[in-house]
Short mmCIF file of C-alpha atoms in Angstrom, two decimals:
data_model
loop_
_atom_site.label_atom_id
_atom_site.label_comp_id
_atom_site.label_asym_id
_atom_site.label_seq_id
_atom_site.Cartn_x
_atom_site.Cartn_y
_atom_site.Cartn_z
CA MET A 12 112.12 87.46 102.63
CA THR A 13 115.58 87.57 104.27
CA ASN A 14 116.88 91.05 103.28
CA GLU A 15 115.92 94.43 101.76
CA THR A 16 117.25 93.68 98.28
CA GLU A 17 114.47 91.54 96.97
CA GLN A 18 110.65 91.17 97.14
CA GLN A 19 109.07 87.71 97.08
CA LYS A 20 105.47 86.43 96.72
CA ASN A 21 104.25 82.98 96.96
CA LEU A 22 101.25 82.06 94.72
CA SER A 23 99.15 78.98 95.28
CA LEU A 24 98.11 77.78 91.78
CA ASP A 25 95.76 75.00 90.63
CA ARG A 26 96.54 72.43 87.94
CA GLY A 27 96.93 74.17 84.63
CA LEU A 28 99.15 76.27 82.52
CA PHE A 29 100.13 79.81 83.50
CA PHE A 30 101.97 82.52 81.57
CA ILE A 31 104.42 84.55 83.80
CA ASN A 32 104.41 87.97 81.96
CA TYR A 33 106.93 90.65 83.02
CA LYS A 34 104.71 93.66 82.03
CA SER A 35 106.67 96.84 83.10
CA ALA A 36 109.27 98.35 85.46
CA ASP A 37 109.58 101.84 86.92
CA ASP A 38 113.31 101.96 86.00
CA SER A 39 113.58 101.41 82.28
CA VAL A 40 117.29 101.79 82.32
CA SER A 41 118.15 99.17 85.04
CA PRO A 42 114.94 97.24 85.44
CA PRO A 43 114.91 94.69 88.25
CA ARG A 44 115.10 90.96 87.50
CA VAL A 45 112.11 88.69 88.00
CA ILE A 46 112.96 85.13 89.27
CA VAL A 47 110.54 82.36 89.09
CA ALA A 48 110.97 79.07 90.96
CA PRO A 49 108.89 76.38 92.72
CA ALA A 50 108.46 76.66 96.45
CA GLN A 51 110.63 74.33 98.47
CA GLY A 52 109.16 70.78 98.28
CA HIS A 53 107.01 71.56 95.24
CA GLU A 54 109.66 71.05 92.61
CA ARG A 55 108.02 67.77 91.30
CA ARG A 56 104.62 69.38 90.95
CA MET A 57 105.43 71.82 88.22
CA GLU A 58 107.55 72.33 85.13
CA ILE A 59 108.96 75.66 84.07
CA ILE A 60 109.04 76.02 80.29
CA LEU A 61 111.72 78.49 79.09
CA HIS A 62 112.34 80.22 75.78
CA PRO A 63 114.82 78.07 73.66
CA ASP A 64 117.57 80.65 74.18
CA ALA A 65 117.03 80.97 77.90
CA THR A 66 119.01 78.78 80.41
CA GLU A 67 117.30 79.80 83.68
CA PRO A 68 113.86 80.90 84.86
CA ILE A 69 114.86 84.69 85.07
CA LEU A 70 113.10 87.45 83.27
CA TYR A 71 115.67 90.36 82.81
CA SER A 72 113.49 93.03 81.37
CA PRO A 73 109.88 93.88 80.72
CA ASN A 74 107.96 92.33 77.72
CA SER A 75 109.51 88.88 78.45
CA GLY A 76 107.89 85.81 79.91
CA LEU A 77 107.78 82.07 80.52
CA VAL A 78 105.27 79.35 81.01
CA VAL A 79 104.60 77.17 84.06
CA ARG A 80 102.90 73.92 83.87
CA ILE A 81 101.31 72.94 87.29
CA ASN A 82 100.55 69.09 87.46
CA THR A 83 98.98 69.20 90.85
CA PRO A 84 98.19 72.24 93.07
CA ALA A 85 101.51 73.87 94.04
CA THR A 86 103.14 76.99 95.29
CA LEU A 87 105.12 79.22 92.86
CA GLN A 88 107.64 81.73 94.00
CA VAL A 89 108.09 85.02 92.23
CA GLN A 90 110.95 87.27 93.30
CA VAL A 91 111.84 90.72 92.18
CA ARG A 92 115.49 91.79 92.61
CA PRO A 93 117.34 94.98 91.66
CA THR A 94 120.12 94.67 89.12
CA ARG A 95 122.42 97.06 90.92
CA PRO A 96 123.01 98.09 94.53
CA GLY A 97 120.28 100.50 95.65
CA GLY A 98 118.37 99.94 92.35
CA SER A 99 114.67 99.72 91.67
CA ARG A 100 112.44 96.89 93.05
CA SER A 101 109.32 98.20 91.42
CA ALA A 102 107.86 95.95 88.74
CA ILE A 103 104.55 94.60 87.53
CA VAL A 104 104.30 90.94 86.76
CA ARG A 105 101.19 89.16 85.62
CA VAL A 106 100.47 85.51 86.17
CA GLU A 107 97.88 84.55 83.48
CA GLN A 108 96.10 81.25 83.35
CA ILE A 109 96.02 79.76 79.87
CA GLN A 110 92.74 78.11 79.28
CA ALA A 111 92.60 75.07 77.02
CA GLY A 112 92.80 76.26 73.32
CA ARG A 113 93.17 79.93 74.28
CA ILE A 114 96.07 82.28 74.38
CA PRO A 115 96.16 84.82 77.18
CA ASP A 116 95.36 88.37 76.37
CA ALA A 117 98.46 90.26 77.69
CA ALA A 118 96.92 93.59 76.76
CA SER A 119 93.77 93.14 78.91
CA SER A 120 94.00 94.74 82.29
CA GLY A 121 91.44 92.34 83.55
CA ASN A 122 93.40 89.15 83.10
CA GLY A 123 95.85 87.38 85.25
CA VAL A 124 97.60 88.04 88.58
CA GLY A 125 99.38 91.43 89.20
CA LEU A 126 102.47 91.70 91.28
CA HIS A 127 103.10 95.33 92.07
CA VAL A 128 105.75 97.17 94.19
CA ALA A 129 105.01 100.84 94.09
CA THR A 130 105.53 102.77 97.36
CA GLU A 131 109.01 101.93 98.56
CA GLY A 132 110.14 105.55 97.93
CA LEU A 133 108.00 106.86 100.79
CA LYS A 134 110.11 108.59 103.56
CA VAL A 135 108.77 109.75 106.89
CA LEU A 136 110.63 112.35 108.93
CA GLY A 137 109.95 112.65 112.64
CA HIS A 138 111.47 115.24 115.02
CA VAL A 139 111.96 113.34 118.37
CA ALA A 140 112.66 115.11 121.68
CA GLY A 141 116.34 114.66 122.54
CA ARG A 142 117.22 112.95 119.29
CA GLY A 143 116.45 115.43 116.62
CA ASP A 144 115.17 114.59 113.06
CA ILE A 145 114.87 110.88 112.25
CA VAL A 146 114.08 109.68 108.70
CA VAL A 147 112.73 106.22 108.06
CA GLY A 148 111.05 104.30 105.18
CA PRO A 149 107.55 103.09 105.12
CA ASP A 150 106.19 100.88 107.95
CA ALA A 151 109.18 101.72 110.19
CA TRP A 152 108.80 103.12 113.68
CA ILE A 153 109.90 106.63 114.70
CA ALA A 154 110.33 106.32 118.45
CA GLY A 155 107.58 103.79 119.15
CA PRO A 156 107.16 100.70 121.32
CA ALA A 157 110.94 99.83 121.73
CA ALA A 158 112.07 103.49 122.42
CA PRO A 159 109.05 105.74 123.24
CA SER A 160 109.84 109.51 123.13
CA ARG A 161 107.93 112.69 122.39
CA VAL A 162 107.46 113.22 118.70
CA GLU A 163 107.27 116.99 117.99
CA GLY A 164 106.79 117.19 114.24
CA VAL A 165 106.56 115.04 111.09
CA ALA A 166 106.96 115.41 107.27
CA LEU A 167 106.25 112.99 104.39
CA GLU A 168 108.33 112.58 101.27
CA TRP A 169 107.54 110.58 98.23
CA PRO A 170 109.67 111.55 95.19
CA ASP A 171 108.13 108.85 92.91
CA LYS A 172 104.45 109.68 93.85
CA PRO A 173 102.13 109.44 90.81
CA ALA A 174 101.22 112.90 89.72
CA SER A 175 97.51 112.23 90.06
CA ILE A 176 97.65 111.41 93.84
CA ASP A 177 97.36 114.23 96.30
CA ILE A 178 98.65 113.78 99.95
CA ARG A 179 98.10 116.11 102.72
CA TYR A 180 98.55 115.92 106.54
CA ALA A 181 98.18 117.89 109.73
CA VAL A 182 99.41 117.62 113.29
CA GLN A 183 97.61 118.64 116.50
CA PHE A 184 98.81 120.08 119.86
CA ALA A 185 97.13 119.94 123.22
CA ASN A 186 97.24 123.74 123.79
CA GLY A 187 95.87 124.85 120.55
CA GLN A 188 99.27 126.03 119.30
CA THR A 189 99.37 127.92 115.99
CA GLY A 190 99.27 125.57 113.09
CA SER A 191 97.37 122.87 115.06
CA GLY A 192 95.10 121.03 112.52
CA LYS A 193 96.30 122.83 109.49
CA MET A 194 96.70 120.62 106.46
CA VAL A 195 99.88 120.90 104.62
CA PRO A 196 101.15 119.36 101.36
CA LEU A 197 103.56 116.51 100.82
CA GLY A 198 107.24 117.54 101.73
CA THR A 199 106.11 120.16 104.31
CA TYR A 200 107.20 119.88 107.99
CA ALA A 201 104.31 120.05 110.36
CA GLY A 202 105.18 120.71 114.05
CA THR A 203 107.84 122.40 116.03
CA ARG A 204 111.44 121.97 116.96
CA GLY A 205 113.25 122.64 120.26
CA ARG A 206 110.01 123.94 122.04
CA ALA A 207 109.02 120.83 124.05
CA LEU A 208 105.63 120.71 122.32
CA PRO A 209 104.74 117.10 121.70
CA LEU A 210 102.16 116.30 119.14
CA THR A 211 98.76 114.93 120.33
CA GLY A 212 97.38 113.95 117.02
CA VAL A 213 98.25 113.29 113.32
CA VAL A 214 95.78 113.39 110.34
CA LEU A 215 96.63 111.88 107.04
CA GLU A 216 94.65 112.40 103.85
CA MET A 217 94.98 110.87 100.31
CA SER A 218 93.06 111.69 97.18
CA GLY A 219 93.25 110.99 93.47
CA THR A 220 93.30 107.16 93.73
CA ASP A 221 91.13 104.26 94.52
CA GLU A 222 94.04 101.86 94.69
CA LEU A 223 96.09 103.05 97.60
CA LYS A 224 95.51 103.69 101.26
CA PHE A 225 97.30 104.66 104.46
CA VAL A 226 98.26 102.11 107.03
CA ALA A 227 99.50 103.91 110.19
CA GLU A 228 100.25 103.03 113.79
CA ALA A 229 100.85 105.45 116.76
CA GLY A 230 101.67 105.19 120.31
CA PHE A 231 100.37 107.75 122.86
CA LEU A 232 101.64 108.03 126.37
CA ASN A 233 99.81 105.61 128.77
CA ALA A 234 97.57 104.43 125.95
CA PRO A 235 97.44 101.26 123.77
CA THR A 236 99.07 101.38 120.24
CA LEU A 237 96.48 102.73 117.75
CA ARG A 238 96.27 101.35 114.21
CA ALA A 239 94.29 103.03 111.50
CA VAL A 240 93.78 102.19 107.72
CA GLY A 241 92.15 104.24 104.97
CA LYS A 242 92.44 107.26 102.71
CA ARG A 243 91.75 109.46 105.66
CA VAL A 244 93.49 108.43 108.90
CA VAL A 245 93.16 110.17 112.30
CA LEU A 246 95.51 109.24 115.05
CA SER A 247 95.04 110.50 118.55
CA GLY A 248 94.90 109.23 122.17
CA PRO A 249 91.81 108.48 124.29
CA THR A 250 91.41 112.06 125.42
CA SER A 251 93.23 113.69 122.45
CA ARG A 252 95.69 115.24 124.89
CA GLU A 253 98.14 112.33 125.37
CA PRO A 254 101.60 113.09 123.87
CA LEU A 255 102.62 111.15 120.71
CA VAL A 256 105.56 108.94 121.56
CA GLY A 257 105.89 106.77 118.42
CA ILE A 258 104.54 106.60 114.90
CA ARG A 259 104.93 104.59 111.73
CA ILE A 260 103.28 105.23 108.38
CA GLY A 261 102.99 103.17 105.21
CA ILE A 262 101.00 103.12 101.98
CA GLU A 263 99.37 99.93 100.74
CA ARG A 264 97.43 98.92 97.75
CA SER A 265 93.73 98.83 98.48
CA ALA A 266 92.07 95.37 98.36
CA PRO A 267 89.33 95.34 95.70
CA ALA A 268 86.69 92.63 95.61
CA GLU A 269 88.87 90.23 93.55
CA VAL A 270 91.85 90.40 95.84
CA VAL A 271 92.92 86.94 97.08
CA ALA A 272 96.08 87.81 99.05
CA THR A 273 97.92 90.63 100.63
CA SER A 274 101.66 91.18 101.50
CA ALA A 275 103.67 88.08 102.02
CA ILE A 276 106.57 90.20 103.31
CA PRO A 277 107.07 90.47 107.02
CA ARG A 278 107.19 93.95 108.46
CA LYS A 279 110.77 93.84 109.75
CA SER A 280 112.57 96.00 107.35
CA ALA A 281 112.39 99.80 107.37
CA GLY A 282 112.82 99.99 103.62
CA SER A 283 110.82 96.85 102.55
CA ALA A 284 108.32 97.41 99.91
CA ARG A 285 104.83 95.85 99.32
CA VAL A 286 103.73 93.21 97.05
CA ARG A 287 100.00 92.52 96.00
CA VAL A 288 98.36 89.77 94.25
CA PHE A 289 95.02 90.01 92.32
CA ARG A 290 92.88 87.46 90.99
CA SER A 291 91.54 87.62 87.40
CA GLN A 292 89.49 84.50 86.98
CA GLN A 293 86.94 82.70 89.04
CA ARG A 294 88.77 79.39 89.08
CA GLN A 295 92.17 81.02 89.98
CA ALA A 296 93.42 79.65 93.31
CA GLY A 297 94.23 81.99 96.14
CA ALA A 298 97.73 82.98 96.87
CA ALA A 299 99.42 81.80 99.98
CA ARG A 300 99.72 84.41 102.82
#
């Protein structure tokens, strides 16, 4: 990954035939493109078989696909790129192994390898002393190790959140300030402004899904950076009285038993989304990290 405009996943595949199936996209009007290519140095290990009317290994819309023949174990790159500036990068692609004499069942949710980008729309607002409100995307620091400063309030926004998912959160103050520990719904500001009351804790809760989880990090004054993962996350310093001086929050897909790889995208971009790969067959090779 070199920028914020595409998402890429490297898949390590065994010898065999694989159907690359562009299943769906969040944006049906301008769906992102899916680009398939051998990893550098693996060009001679595979053959990409296109539709007779296609000239390049690019899938422009859902319900399209191509076949990859792997001669010796190799790495395949799958990229998701928006079709317009600021466009959606959310797509589901399945890499389905074709067994000898069998056609992959595209309708079966249990088959193949899923590539999913779903939480890039999350926004985190933090009110920082001396700087005011700061809004970032998932996995980006508000204040934090590079510029620690008192965080006095937070709010989460996720316009594209699935309706079945419920997210609530709370903040805590050292002096028992009114509102300390009170859970509020998504989109609600929790904390104070202009009162020099730094937060000493943050609680995040998610329900209505078994597939997603919070991944959060927080810095507290004179304490090591804390990292917490789960559907319920509690962030606080060693004594629960240290001021919060940095926080970043993301949402990731949970790893079920069959997961063979997590994100291959470095956490260097405030707006970068997440990509996940899932195994469907016992013989399917793991994806490269």
